[in-house]
Amino acid sequence: TSTLPVLDDVPTEMVGEIAAMSHLSDEALQGLATSTLRPERQTLLCELLDKQGRGAVDEAEQQELAALMAEYGRSVLRRAKAVALLLARGKSLPVLTPLAPAP
C-alpha cells in the first residue's frame, strides 16, 4: 500500500490515470517524472502569461491561456505523483532538466 498514490487531491478526470501509475515500471515513472509540456506549448504559455501581465489578452487568448494552465497543472500532477511513487519504492529521484528561459 505504500506505493499507492493518495487520490484525494486529484481532479476527477485524472483519478484513473493517476491510480494506474502505481502499476508502471520504474523506467516509465522516471519518464513521467521528467516530462514537460512540449516546447511550443511552453513557449505559447509564456507568451500568453506575459501578455496577460500587460493586460493585453483578448477573450480567445484568455480561453487558450486557461486551457494551457490546466494542461500544465495536469502535467505537474503527473510528475509529482511519479516522483512520489519512485520515492516510495526507494528509488532515487530523476535528474530534472531546468526549463529554458523564455525568449
mmCIF file of N, CA, C and O in Angstrom:
data_model
loop_
_atom_site.group_PDB
_atom_site.id
_atom_site.type_symbol
_atom_site.label_atom_id
_atom_site.label_comp_id
_atom_site.label_asym_id
_atom_site.label_seq_id
_atom_site.Cartn_x
_atom_site.Cartn_y
_atom_site.Cartn_z
ATOM 1 N N THR A 1 0.808 -1.206 0.000
ATOM 2 C CA THR A 1 0.000 0.000 0.000
ATOM 3 C C THR A 1 0.846 1.264 0.000
ATOM 4 O O THR A 1 0.346 2.330 -0.293
ATOM 5 N N SER A 2 2.129 1.144 0.340
ATOM 6 C CA SER A 2 2.962 2.349 0.380
ATOM 7 C C SER A 2 3.238 2.911 -1.003
ATOM 8 O O SER A 2 3.644 4.054 -1.123
ATOM 9 N N THR A 3 3.010 2.124 -2.056
ATOM 10 C CA THR A 3 3.246 2.649 -3.400
ATOM 11 C C THR A 3 1.985 3.163 -4.069
ATOM 12 O O THR A 3 2.032 3.652 -5.173
ATOM 13 N N LEU A 4 0.853 3.051 -3.391
ATOM 14 C CA LEU A 4 -0.377 3.565 -3.977
ATOM 15 C C LEU A 4 -0.465 5.064 -3.736
ATOM 16 O O LEU A 4 -0.268 5.534 -2.620
ATOM 17 N N PRO A 5 -0.740 5.834 -4.783
ATOM 18 C CA PRO A 5 -0.818 7.289 -4.600
ATOM 19 C C PRO A 5 -2.080 7.698 -3.867
ATOM 20 O O PRO A 5 -3.110 7.046 -3.951
ATOM 21 N N VAL A 6 -1.974 8.764 -3.104
ATOM 22 C CA VAL A 6 -3.147 9.363 -2.473
ATOM 23 C C VAL A 6 -3.921 10.074 -3.570
ATOM 24 O O VAL A 6 -3.349 10.805 -4.377
ATOM 25 N N LEU A 7 -5.230 9.858 -3.622
ATOM 26 C CA LEU A 7 -6.029 10.392 -4.730
ATOM 27 C C LEU A 7 -6.989 11.491 -4.304
ATOM 28 O O LEU A 7 -7.780 11.952 -5.115
ATOM 29 N N ASP A 8 -6.921 11.951 -3.061
ATOM 30 C CA ASP A 8 -7.878 12.960 -2.625
ATOM 31 C C ASP A 8 -7.610 14.339 -3.197
ATOM 32 O O ASP A 8 -8.462 15.211 -3.146
ATOM 33 N N ASP A 9 -6.427 14.554 -3.767
ATOM 34 C CA ASP A 9 -6.101 15.851 -4.353
ATOM 35 C C ASP A 9 -6.085 15.817 -5.878
ATOM 36 O O ASP A 9 -5.601 16.736 -6.516
ATOM 37 N N VAL A 10 -6.637 14.769 -6.452
ATOM 38 C CA VAL A 10 -6.590 14.559 -7.900
ATOM 39 C C VAL A 10 -7.928 14.941 -8.519
ATOM 40 O O VAL A 10 -8.979 14.526 -8.036
ATOM 41 N N PRO A 11 -7.882 15.730 -9.618
ATOM 42 C CA PRO A 11 -9.143 16.026 -10.319
ATOM 43 C C PRO A 11 -9.832 14.732 -10.760
ATOM 44 O O PRO A 11 -9.173 13.765 -11.137
ATOM 45 N N THR A 12 -11.129 14.738 -10.704
ATOM 46 C CA THR A 12 -11.922 13.549 -11.013
ATOM 47 C C THR A 12 -11.528 12.904 -12.336
ATOM 48 O O THR A 12 -11.408 11.680 -12.424
ATOM 49 N N GLU A 13 -11.281 13.719 -13.358
ATOM 50 C CA GLU A 13 -10.976 13.156 -14.675
ATOM 51 C C GLU A 13 -9.604 12.482 -14.735
ATOM 52 O O GLU A 13 -9.294 11.788 -15.695
ATOM 53 N N MET A 14 -8.766 12.643 -13.694
ATOM 54 C CA MET A 14 -7.427 12.053 -13.694
ATOM 55 C C MET A 14 -7.274 10.909 -12.696
ATOM 56 O O MET A 14 -6.214 10.280 -12.648
ATOM 57 N N VAL A 15 -8.306 10.596 -11.919
ATOM 58 C CA VAL A 15 -8.189 9.585 -10.874
ATOM 59 C C VAL A 15 -7.729 8.246 -11.437
ATOM 60 O O VAL A 15 -6.798 7.627 -10.920
ATOM 61 N N GLY A 16 -8.352 7.787 -12.497
ATOM 62 C CA GLY A 16 -7.981 6.505 -13.091
ATOM 63 C C GLY A 16 -6.545 6.488 -13.587
ATOM 64 O O GLY A 16 -5.800 5.535 -13.355
ATOM 65 N N GLU A 17 -6.158 7.555 -14.266
ATOM 66 C CA GLU A 17 -4.792 7.656 -14.796
ATOM 67 C C GLU A 17 -3.762 7.640 -13.668
ATOM 68 O O GLU A 17 -2.768 6.916 -13.732
ATOM 69 N N ILE A 18 -4.000 8.430 -12.627
ATOM 70 C CA ILE A 18 -3.056 8.518 -11.519
ATOM 71 C C ILE A 18 -3.002 7.192 -10.754
ATOM 72 O O ILE A 18 -1.932 6.719 -10.385
ATOM 73 N N ALA A 19 -4.158 6.562 -10.535
ATOM 74 C CA ALA A 19 -4.188 5.274 -9.836
ATOM 75 C C ALA A 19 -3.417 4.217 -10.620
ATOM 76 O O ALA A 19 -2.682 3.408 -10.040
ATOM 77 N N ALA A 20 -3.543 4.230 -11.939
ATOM 78 C CA ALA A 20 -2.856 3.248 -12.778
ATOM 79 C C ALA A 20 -1.342 3.429 -12.760
ATOM 80 O O ALA A 20 -0.600 2.486 -13.059
ATOM 81 N N MET A 21 -0.876 4.614 -12.394
ATOM 82 C CA MET A 21 0.563 4.859 -12.372
ATOM 83 C C MET A 21 1.286 3.941 -11.387
ATOM 84 O O MET A 21 2.459 3.626 -11.575
ATOM 85 N N SER A 22 0.595 3.456 -10.358
ATOM 86 C CA SER A 22 1.244 2.577 -9.383
ATOM 87 C C SER A 22 1.651 1.243 -9.996
ATOM 88 O O SER A 22 2.465 0.520 -9.430
ATOM 89 N N HIS A 23 1.126 0.928 -11.175
ATOM 90 C CA HIS A 23 1.462 -0.318 -11.856
ATOM 91 C C HIS A 23 2.548 -0.135 -12.907
ATOM 92 O O HIS A 23 2.958 -1.114 -13.544
ATOM 93 N N LEU A 24 3.015 1.087 -13.081
ATOM 94 C CA LEU A 24 4.041 1.353 -14.093
ATOM 95 C C LEU A 24 5.417 0.924 -13.598
ATOM 96 O O LEU A 24 5.688 0.901 -12.387
ATOM 97 N N SER A 25 6.285 0.628 -14.541
ATOM 98 C CA SER A 25 7.669 0.283 -14.206
ATOM 99 C C SER A 25 8.400 1.517 -13.697
ATOM 100 O O SER A 25 7.968 2.658 -13.925
ATOM 101 N N ASP A 26 9.516 1.288 -13.034
ATOM 102 C CA ASP A 26 10.340 2.404 -12.566
ATOM 103 C C ASP A 26 10.786 3.274 -13.736
ATOM 104 O O ASP A 26 10.805 4.503 -13.625
ATOM 105 N N GLU A 27 11.103 2.656 -14.852
ATOM 106 C CA GLU A 27 11.545 3.404 -16.025
ATOM 107 C C GLU A 27 10.438 4.296 -16.568
ATOM 108 O O GLU A 27 10.674 5.445 -16.941
ATOM 109 N N ALA A 28 9.230 3.760 -16.607
ATOM 110 C CA ALA A 28 8.095 4.564 -17.083
ATOM 111 C C ALA A 28 7.832 5.733 -16.131
ATOM 112 O O ALA A 28 7.559 6.853 -16.579
ATOM 113 N N LEU A 29 7.940 5.478 -14.832
ATOM 114 C CA LEU A 29 7.757 6.559 -13.858
ATOM 115 C C LEU A 29 8.859 7.608 -13.985
ATOM 116 O O LEU A 29 8.594 8.808 -13.863
ATOM 117 N N GLN A 30 10.090 7.161 -14.251
ATOM 118 C CA GLN A 30 11.193 8.111 -14.463
ATOM 119 C C GLN A 30 10.858 9.022 -15.651
ATOM 120 O O GLN A 30 11.077 10.226 -15.594
ATOM 121 N N GLY A 31 10.316 8.429 -16.711
ATOM 122 C CA GLY A 31 9.934 9.215 -17.881
ATOM 123 C C GLY A 31 8.852 10.233 -17.553
ATOM 124 O O GLY A 31 8.932 11.393 -17.962
ATOM 125 N N LEU A 32 7.851 9.821 -16.798
ATOM 126 C CA LEU A 32 6.791 10.751 -16.406
ATOM 127 C C LEU A 32 7.321 11.834 -15.473
ATOM 128 O O LEU A 32 6.917 12.997 -15.563
ATOM 129 N N ALA A 33 8.227 11.461 -14.585
ATOM 130 C CA ALA A 33 8.760 12.416 -13.620
ATOM 131 C C ALA A 33 9.576 13.519 -14.280
ATOM 132 O O ALA A 33 9.696 14.616 -13.747
ATOM 133 N N THR A 34 10.110 13.241 -15.452
ATOM 134 C CA THR A 34 10.943 14.232 -16.143
ATOM 135 C C THR A 34 10.236 14.852 -17.348
ATOM 136 O O THR A 34 10.823 15.666 -18.055
ATOM 137 N N SER A 35 8.985 14.486 -17.568
ATOM 138 C CA SER A 35 8.265 15.013 -18.736
ATOM 139 C C SER A 35 7.864 16.467 -18.513
ATOM 140 O O SER A 35 7.682 16.904 -17.383
ATOM 141 N N THR A 36 7.752 17.167 -19.593
ATOM 142 C CA THR A 36 7.320 18.566 -19.549
ATOM 143 C C THR A 36 6.350 18.811 -20.702
ATOM 144 O O THR A 36 6.151 17.951 -21.549
ATOM 145 N N LEU A 37 5.799 19.995 -20.717
ATOM 146 C CA LEU A 37 4.987 20.382 -21.874
ATOM 147 C C LEU A 37 5.894 20.424 -23.099
ATOM 148 O O LEU A 37 7.091 20.714 -22.987
ATOM 149 N N ARG A 38 5.314 20.172 -24.251
ATOM 150 C CA ARG A 38 6.088 20.298 -25.488
ATOM 151 C C ARG A 38 6.625 21.726 -25.586
ATOM 152 O O ARG A 38 5.966 22.672 -25.133
ATOM 153 N N PRO A 39 7.801 21.908 -26.162
ATOM 154 C CA PRO A 39 8.410 23.248 -26.214
ATOM 155 C C PRO A 39 7.504 24.323 -26.803
ATOM 156 O O PRO A 39 7.453 25.439 -26.287
ATOM 157 N N GLU A 40 6.751 23.988 -27.853
ATOM 158 C CA GLU A 40 5.882 25.001 -28.449
ATOM 159 C C GLU A 40 4.735 25.381 -27.506
ATOM 160 O O GLU A 40 4.290 26.523 -27.489
ATOM 161 N N ARG A 41 4.281 24.426 -26.686
ATOM 162 C CA ARG A 41 3.229 24.711 -25.705
ATOM 163 C C ARG A 41 3.793 25.575 -24.576
ATOM 164 O O ARG A 41 3.136 26.482 -24.089
ATOM 165 N N GLN A 42 5.035 25.276 -24.152
ATOM 166 C CA GLN A 42 5.691 26.086 -23.117
ATOM 167 C C GLN A 42 5.872 27.522 -23.598
ATOM 168 O O GLN A 42 5.616 28.473 -22.859
ATOM 169 N N THR A 43 6.309 27.669 -24.845
ATOM 170 C CA THR A 43 6.521 29.000 -25.406
ATOM 171 C C THR A 43 5.216 29.779 -25.459
ATOM 172 O O THR A 43 5.164 30.946 -25.057
ATOM 173 N N LEU A 44 4.164 29.134 -25.933
ATOM 174 C CA LEU A 44 2.862 29.792 -26.009
ATOM 175 C C LEU A 44 2.367 30.179 -24.621
ATOM 176 O O LEU A 44 1.863 31.291 -24.421
ATOM 177 N N LEU A 45 2.546 29.291 -23.653
ATOM 178 C CA LEU A 45 2.135 29.598 -22.286
ATOM 179 C C LEU A 45 2.875 30.828 -21.765
ATOM 180 O O LEU A 45 2.266 31.742 -21.207
ATOM 181 N N CYS A 46 4.179 30.868 -21.965
ATOM 182 C CA CYS A 46 4.972 32.029 -21.519
ATOM 183 C C CYS A 46 4.515 33.314 -22.212
ATOM 184 O O CYS A 46 4.396 34.362 -21.564
ATOM 185 N N GLU A 47 4.268 33.231 -23.513
ATOM 186 C CA GLU A 47 3.827 34.421 -24.261
ATOM 187 C C GLU A 47 2.480 34.935 -23.756
ATOM 188 O O GLU A 47 2.296 36.141 -23.561
ATOM 189 N N LEU A 48 1.552 34.003 -23.528
ATOM 190 C CA LEU A 48 0.228 34.417 -23.063
ATOM 191 C C LEU A 48 0.273 34.943 -21.632
ATOM 192 O O LEU A 48 -0.428 35.906 -21.303
ATOM 193 N N LEU A 49 1.097 34.345 -20.793
ATOM 194 C CA LEU A 49 1.239 34.866 -19.431
ATOM 195 C C LEU A 49 1.837 36.265 -19.444
ATOM 196 O O LEU A 49 1.419 37.133 -18.673
ATOM 197 N N ASP A 50 2.806 36.482 -20.326
ATOM 198 C CA ASP A 50 3.402 37.807 -20.456
ATOM 199 C C ASP A 50 2.355 38.826 -20.921
ATOM 200 O O ASP A 50 2.240 39.910 -20.358
ATOM 201 N N LYS A 51 1.577 38.441 -21.942
ATOM 202 C CA LYS A 51 0.516 39.330 -22.428
ATOM 203 C C LYS A 51 -0.510 39.613 -21.352
ATOM 204 O O LYS A 51 -0.966 40.744 -21.195
ATOM 205 N N GLN A 52 -0.857 38.584 -20.590
ATOM 206 C CA GLN A 52 -1.832 38.778 -19.517
ATOM 207 C C GLN A 52 -1.279 39.756 -18.472
ATOM 208 O O GLN A 52 -2.009 40.603 -17.965
ATOM 209 N N GLY A 53 -0.004 39.633 -18.178
ATOM 210 C CA GLY A 53 0.631 40.532 -17.224
ATOM 211 C C GLY A 53 0.596 41.986 -17.666
ATOM 212 O O GLY A 53 0.570 42.898 -16.840
ATOM 213 N N ARG A 54 0.569 42.184 -18.972
ATOM 214 C CA ARG A 54 0.475 43.546 -19.517
ATOM 215 C C ARG A 54 -0.965 43.965 -19.747
ATOM 216 O O ARG A 54 -1.224 45.067 -20.225
ATOM 217 N N GLY A 55 -1.912 43.059 -19.442
ATOM 218 C CA GLY A 55 -3.331 43.370 -19.645
ATOM 219 C C GLY A 55 -3.715 43.414 -21.106
ATOM 220 O O GLY A 55 -4.634 44.147 -21.476
ATOM 221 N N ALA A 56 -3.048 42.597 -21.935
ATOM 222 C CA ALA A 56 -3.264 42.680 -23.378
ATOM 223 C C ALA A 56 -3.838 41.400 -23.989
ATOM 224 O O ALA A 56 -3.719 41.195 -25.192
ATOM 225 N N VAL A 57 -4.475 40.543 -23.193
ATOM 226 C CA VAL A 57 -5.059 39.327 -23.759
ATOM 227 C C VAL A 57 -6.522 39.547 -24.103
ATOM 228 O O VAL A 57 -7.251 40.205 -23.368
ATOM 229 N N ASP A 58 -6.918 39.022 -25.251
ATOM 230 C CA ASP A 58 -8.327 39.100 -25.622
ATOM 231 C C ASP A 58 -9.051 37.852 -25.108
ATOM 232 O O ASP A 58 -8.444 36.987 -24.486
ATOM 233 N N GLU A 59 -10.329 37.752 -25.367
ATOM 234 C CA GLU A 59 -11.145 36.647 -24.853
ATOM 235 C C GLU A 59 -10.629 35.290 -25.342
ATOM 236 O O GLU A 59 -10.528 34.341 -24.560
ATOM 237 N N ALA A 60 -10.315 35.174 -26.627
ATOM 238 C CA ALA A 60 -9.826 33.904 -27.178
ATOM 239 C C ALA A 60 -8.497 33.514 -26.537
ATOM 240 O O ALA A 60 -8.275 32.348 -26.203
ATOM 241 N N GLU A 61 -7.622 34.494 -26.358
ATOM 242 C CA GLU A 61 -6.329 34.215 -25.728
ATOM 243 C C GLU A 61 -6.508 33.832 -24.262
ATOM 244 O O GLU A 61 -5.789 32.968 -23.749
ATOM 245 N N GLN A 62 -7.466 34.435 -23.593
ATOM 246 C CA GLN A 62 -7.738 34.094 -22.194
ATOM 247 C C GLN A 62 -8.207 32.650 -22.090
ATOM 248 O O GLN A 62 -7.796 31.929 -21.188
ATOM 249 N N GLN A 63 -9.041 32.221 -23.029
ATOM 250 C CA GLN A 63 -9.507 30.831 -23.025
ATOM 251 C C GLN A 63 -8.350 29.879 -23.311
ATOM 252 O O GLN A 63 -8.231 28.825 -22.681
ATOM 253 N N GLU A 64 -7.496 30.253 -24.259
ATOM 254 C CA GLU A 64 -6.320 29.429 -24.579
ATOM 255 C C GLU A 64 -5.390 29.352 -23.379
ATOM 256 O O GLU A 64 -4.857 28.291 -23.053
ATOM 257 N N LEU A 65 -5.210 30.467 -22.694
ATOM 258 C CA LEU A 65 -4.357 30.501 -21.509
ATOM 259 C C LEU A 65 -4.923 29.592 -20.421
ATOM 260 O O LEU A 65 -4.180 28.834 -19.786
ATOM 261 N N ALA A 66 -6.222 29.640 -20.215
ATOM 262 C CA ALA A 66 -6.852 28.777 -19.208
ATOM 263 C C ALA A 66 -6.638 27.304 -19.553
ATOM 264 O O ALA A 66 -6.337 26.488 -18.673
ATOM 265 N N ALA A 67 -6.774 26.955 -20.831
ATOM 266 C CA ALA A 67 -6.561 25.572 -21.264
ATOM 267 C C ALA A 67 -5.104 25.158 -21.061
ATOM 268 O O ALA A 67 -4.821 24.042 -20.611
ATOM 269 N N LEU A 68 -4.175 26.052 -21.395
ATOM 270 C CA LEU A 68 -2.755 25.753 -21.205
ATOM 271 C C LEU A 68 -2.402 25.601 -19.730
ATOM 272 O O LEU A 68 -1.620 24.730 -19.356
ATOM 273 N N MET A 69 -2.975 26.444 -18.888
ATOM 274 C CA MET A 69 -2.716 26.346 -17.456
ATOM 275 C C MET A 69 -3.256 25.026 -16.904
ATOM 276 O O MET A 69 -2.613 24.395 -16.063
ATOM 277 N N ALA A 70 -4.407 24.593 -17.387
ATOM 278 C CA ALA A 70 -4.961 23.309 -16.962
ATOM 279 C C ALA A 70 -4.066 22.166 -17.432
ATOM 280 O O ALA A 70 -3.793 21.219 -16.674
ATOM 281 N N GLU A 71 -3.590 22.246 -18.669
ATOM 282 C CA GLU A 71 -2.677 21.232 -19.207
ATOM 283 C C GLU A 71 -1.391 21.180 -18.382
ATOM 284 O O GLU A 71 -0.895 20.114 -18.036
ATOM 285 N N TYR A 72 -0.873 22.356 -18.060
ATOM 286 C CA TYR A 72 0.334 22.446 -17.249
ATOM 287 C C TYR A 72 0.087 21.853 -15.856
ATOM 288 O O TYR A 72 0.912 21.082 -15.338
ATOM 289 N N GLY A 73 -1.040 22.150 -15.263
ATOM 290 C CA GLY A 73 -1.382 21.613 -13.948
ATOM 291 C C GLY A 73 -1.458 20.094 -13.953
ATOM 292 O O GLY A 73 -0.959 19.433 -13.032
ATOM 293 N N ARG A 74 -2.064 19.535 -14.994
ATOM 294 C CA ARG A 74 -2.136 18.074 -15.109
ATOM 295 C C ARG A 74 -0.735 17.480 -15.259
ATOM 296 O O ARG A 74 -0.413 16.447 -14.673
ATOM 297 N N SER A 75 0.115 18.159 -16.019
ATOM 298 C CA SER A 75 1.497 17.707 -16.212
ATOM 299 C C SER A 75 2.258 17.711 -14.890
ATOM 300 O O SER A 75 2.974 16.755 -14.565
ATOM 301 N N VAL A 76 2.102 18.768 -14.115
ATOM 302 C CA VAL A 76 2.780 18.865 -12.821
ATOM 303 C C VAL A 76 2.282 17.776 -11.880
ATOM 304 O O VAL A 76 3.072 17.144 -11.167
ATOM 305 N N LEU A 77 0.988 17.516 -11.886
ATOM 306 C CA LEU A 77 0.426 16.478 -11.028
ATOM 307 C C LEU A 77 0.989 15.105 -11.405
ATOM 308 O O LEU A 77 1.373 14.326 -10.534
ATOM 309 N N ARG A 78 1.056 14.806 -12.706
ATOM 310 C CA ARG A 78 1.635 13.535 -13.148
ATOM 311 C C ARG A 78 3.079 13.402 -12.663
ATOM 312 O O ARG A 78 3.486 12.345 -12.179
ATOM 313 N N ARG A 79 3.856 14.472 -12.854
ATOM 314 C CA ARG A 79 5.257 14.430 -12.436
ATOM 315 C C ARG A 79 5.370 14.228 -10.929
ATOM 316 O O ARG A 79 6.180 13.433 -10.454
ATOM 317 N N ALA A 80 4.567 14.953 -10.164
ATOM 318 C CA ALA A 80 4.632 14.845 -8.702
ATOM 319 C C ALA A 80 4.274 13.434 -8.237
ATOM 320 O O ALA A 80 4.932 12.876 -7.348
ATOM 321 N N LYS A 81 3.230 12.866 -8.801
ATOM 322 C CA LYS A 81 2.831 11.519 -8.396
ATOM 323 C C LYS A 81 3.880 10.495 -8.808
ATOM 324 O O LYS A 81 4.150 9.544 -8.069
ATOM 325 N N ALA A 82 4.493 10.673 -9.968
ATOM 326 C CA ALA A 82 5.557 9.766 -10.399
ATOM 327 C C ALA A 82 6.740 9.833 -9.434
ATOM 328 O O ALA A 82 7.285 8.802 -9.033
ATOM 329 N N VAL A 83 7.121 11.039 -9.036
ATOM 330 C CA VAL A 83 8.220 11.200 -8.079
ATOM 331 C C VAL A 83 7.849 10.551 -6.748
ATOM 332 O O VAL A 83 8.659 9.845 -6.142
ATOM 333 N N ALA A 84 6.620 10.767 -6.274
ATOM 334 C CA ALA A 84 6.182 10.180 -5.008
ATOM 335 C C ALA A 84 6.243 8.652 -5.057
ATOM 336 O O ALA A 84 6.688 8.008 -4.099
ATOM 337 N N LEU A 85 5.810 8.085 -6.176
ATOM 338 C CA LEU A 85 5.858 6.622 -6.307
ATOM 339 C C LEU A 85 7.294 6.120 -6.344
ATOM 340 O O LEU A 85 7.621 5.104 -5.725
ATOM 341 N N LEU A 86 8.157 6.812 -7.051
ATOM 342 C CA LEU A 86 9.568 6.412 -7.099
ATOM 343 C C LEU A 86 10.190 6.461 -5.708
ATOM 344 O O LEU A 86 10.915 5.545 -5.304
ATOM 345 N N LEU A 87 9.921 7.525 -4.962
ATOM 346 C CA LEU A 87 10.456 7.635 -3.606
ATOM 347 C C LEU A 87 9.909 6.531 -2.704
ATOM 348 O O LEU A 87 10.649 5.956 -1.903
ATOM 349 N N ALA A 88 8.611 6.233 -2.854
ATOM 350 C CA ALA A 88 8.002 5.174 -2.051
ATOM 351 C C ALA A 88 8.623 3.819 -2.362
ATOM 352 O O ALA A 88 8.680 2.947 -1.495
ATOM 353 N N ARG A 89 9.121 3.655 -3.569
ATOM 354 C CA ARG A 89 9.779 2.403 -3.963
ATOM 355 C C ARG A 89 11.262 2.401 -3.581
ATOM 356 O O ARG A 89 11.974 1.452 -3.869
ATOM 357 N N GLY A 90 11.713 3.477 -2.978
ATOM 358 C CA GLY A 90 13.111 3.557 -2.575
ATOM 359 C C GLY A 90 14.054 3.905 -3.705
ATOM 360 O O GLY A 90 15.266 3.710 -3.596
ATOM 361 N N LYS A 91 13.532 4.438 -4.777
ATOM 362 C CA LYS A 91 14.352 4.805 -5.935
ATOM 363 C C LYS A 91 14.869 6.226 -5.774
ATOM 364 O O LYS A 91 14.274 7.042 -5.082
ATOM 365 N N SER A 92 15.955 6.512 -6.453
ATOM 366 C CA SER A 92 16.485 7.872 -6.413
ATOM 367 C C SER A 92 15.670 8.763 -7.338
ATOM 368 O O SER A 92 15.029 8.292 -8.276
ATOM 369 N N LEU A 93 15.706 10.037 -7.041
ATOM 370 C CA LEU A 93 14.973 10.995 -7.865
ATOM 371 C C LEU A 93 15.637 11.153 -9.223
ATOM 372 O O LEU A 93 16.861 11.129 -9.323
ATOM 373 N N PRO A 94 14.837 11.332 -10.254
ATOM 374 C CA PRO A 94 15.409 11.565 -11.577
ATOM 375 C C PRO A 94 16.059 12.943 -11.630
ATOM 376 O O PRO A 94 15.702 13.847 -10.873
ATOM 377 N N VAL A 95 17.017 13.080 -12.517
ATOM 378 C CA VAL A 95 17.647 14.378 -12.737
ATOM 379 C C VAL A 95 16.698 15.201 -13.589
ATOM 380 O O VAL A 95 16.294 14.789 -14.668
ATOM 381 N N LEU A 96 16.315 16.354 -13.070
ATOM 382 C CA LEU A 96 15.387 17.228 -13.778
ATOM 383 C C LEU A 96 16.155 18.275 -14.561
ATOM 384 O O LEU A 96 17.095 18.870 -14.044
ATOM 385 N N THR A 97 15.745 18.475 -15.788
ATOM 386 C CA THR A 97 16.363 19.481 -16.644
ATOM 387 C C THR A 97 15.631 20.792 -16.459
ATOM 388 O O THR A 97 14.403 20.839 -16.579
ATOM 389 N N PRO A 98 16.358 21.875 -16.154
ATOM 390 C CA PRO A 98 15.667 23.150 -15.995
ATOM 391 C C PRO A 98 15.070 23.615 -17.327
ATOM 392 O O PRO A 98 15.602 23.302 -18.395
ATOM 393 N N LEU A 99 13.971 24.345 -17.227
ATOM 394 C CA LEU A 99 13.354 24.899 -18.429
ATOM 395 C C LEU A 99 14.255 25.998 -18.997
ATOM 396 O O LEU A 99 14.888 26.736 -18.257
ATOM 397 N N ALA A 100 14.256 26.102 -20.300
ATOM 398 C CA ALA A 100 14.989 27.165 -20.942
ATOM 399 C C ALA A 100 14.258 28.482 -20.693
ATOM 400 O O ALA A 100 13.032 28.509 -20.635
ATOM 401 N N PRO A 101 15.006 29.577 -20.507
ATOM 402 C CA PRO A 101 14.323 30.860 -20.300
ATOM 403 C C PRO A 101 13.487 31.223 -21.523
ATOM 404 O O PRO A 101 13.829 30.870 -22.651
ATOM 405 N N ALA A 102 12.415 31.914 -21.273
ATOM 406 C CA ALA A 102 11.533 32.336 -22.361
ATOM 407 C C ALA A 102 12.280 33.329 -23.251
ATOM 408 O O ALA A 102 13.067 34.129 -22.756
ATOM 409 N N PRO A 103 12.027 33.279 -24.579
ATOM 410 C CA PRO A 103 12.717 34.199 -25.488
ATOM 411 C C PRO A 103 12.301 35.639 -25.255
ATOM 412 O O PRO A 103 11.317 35.968 -24.744
#
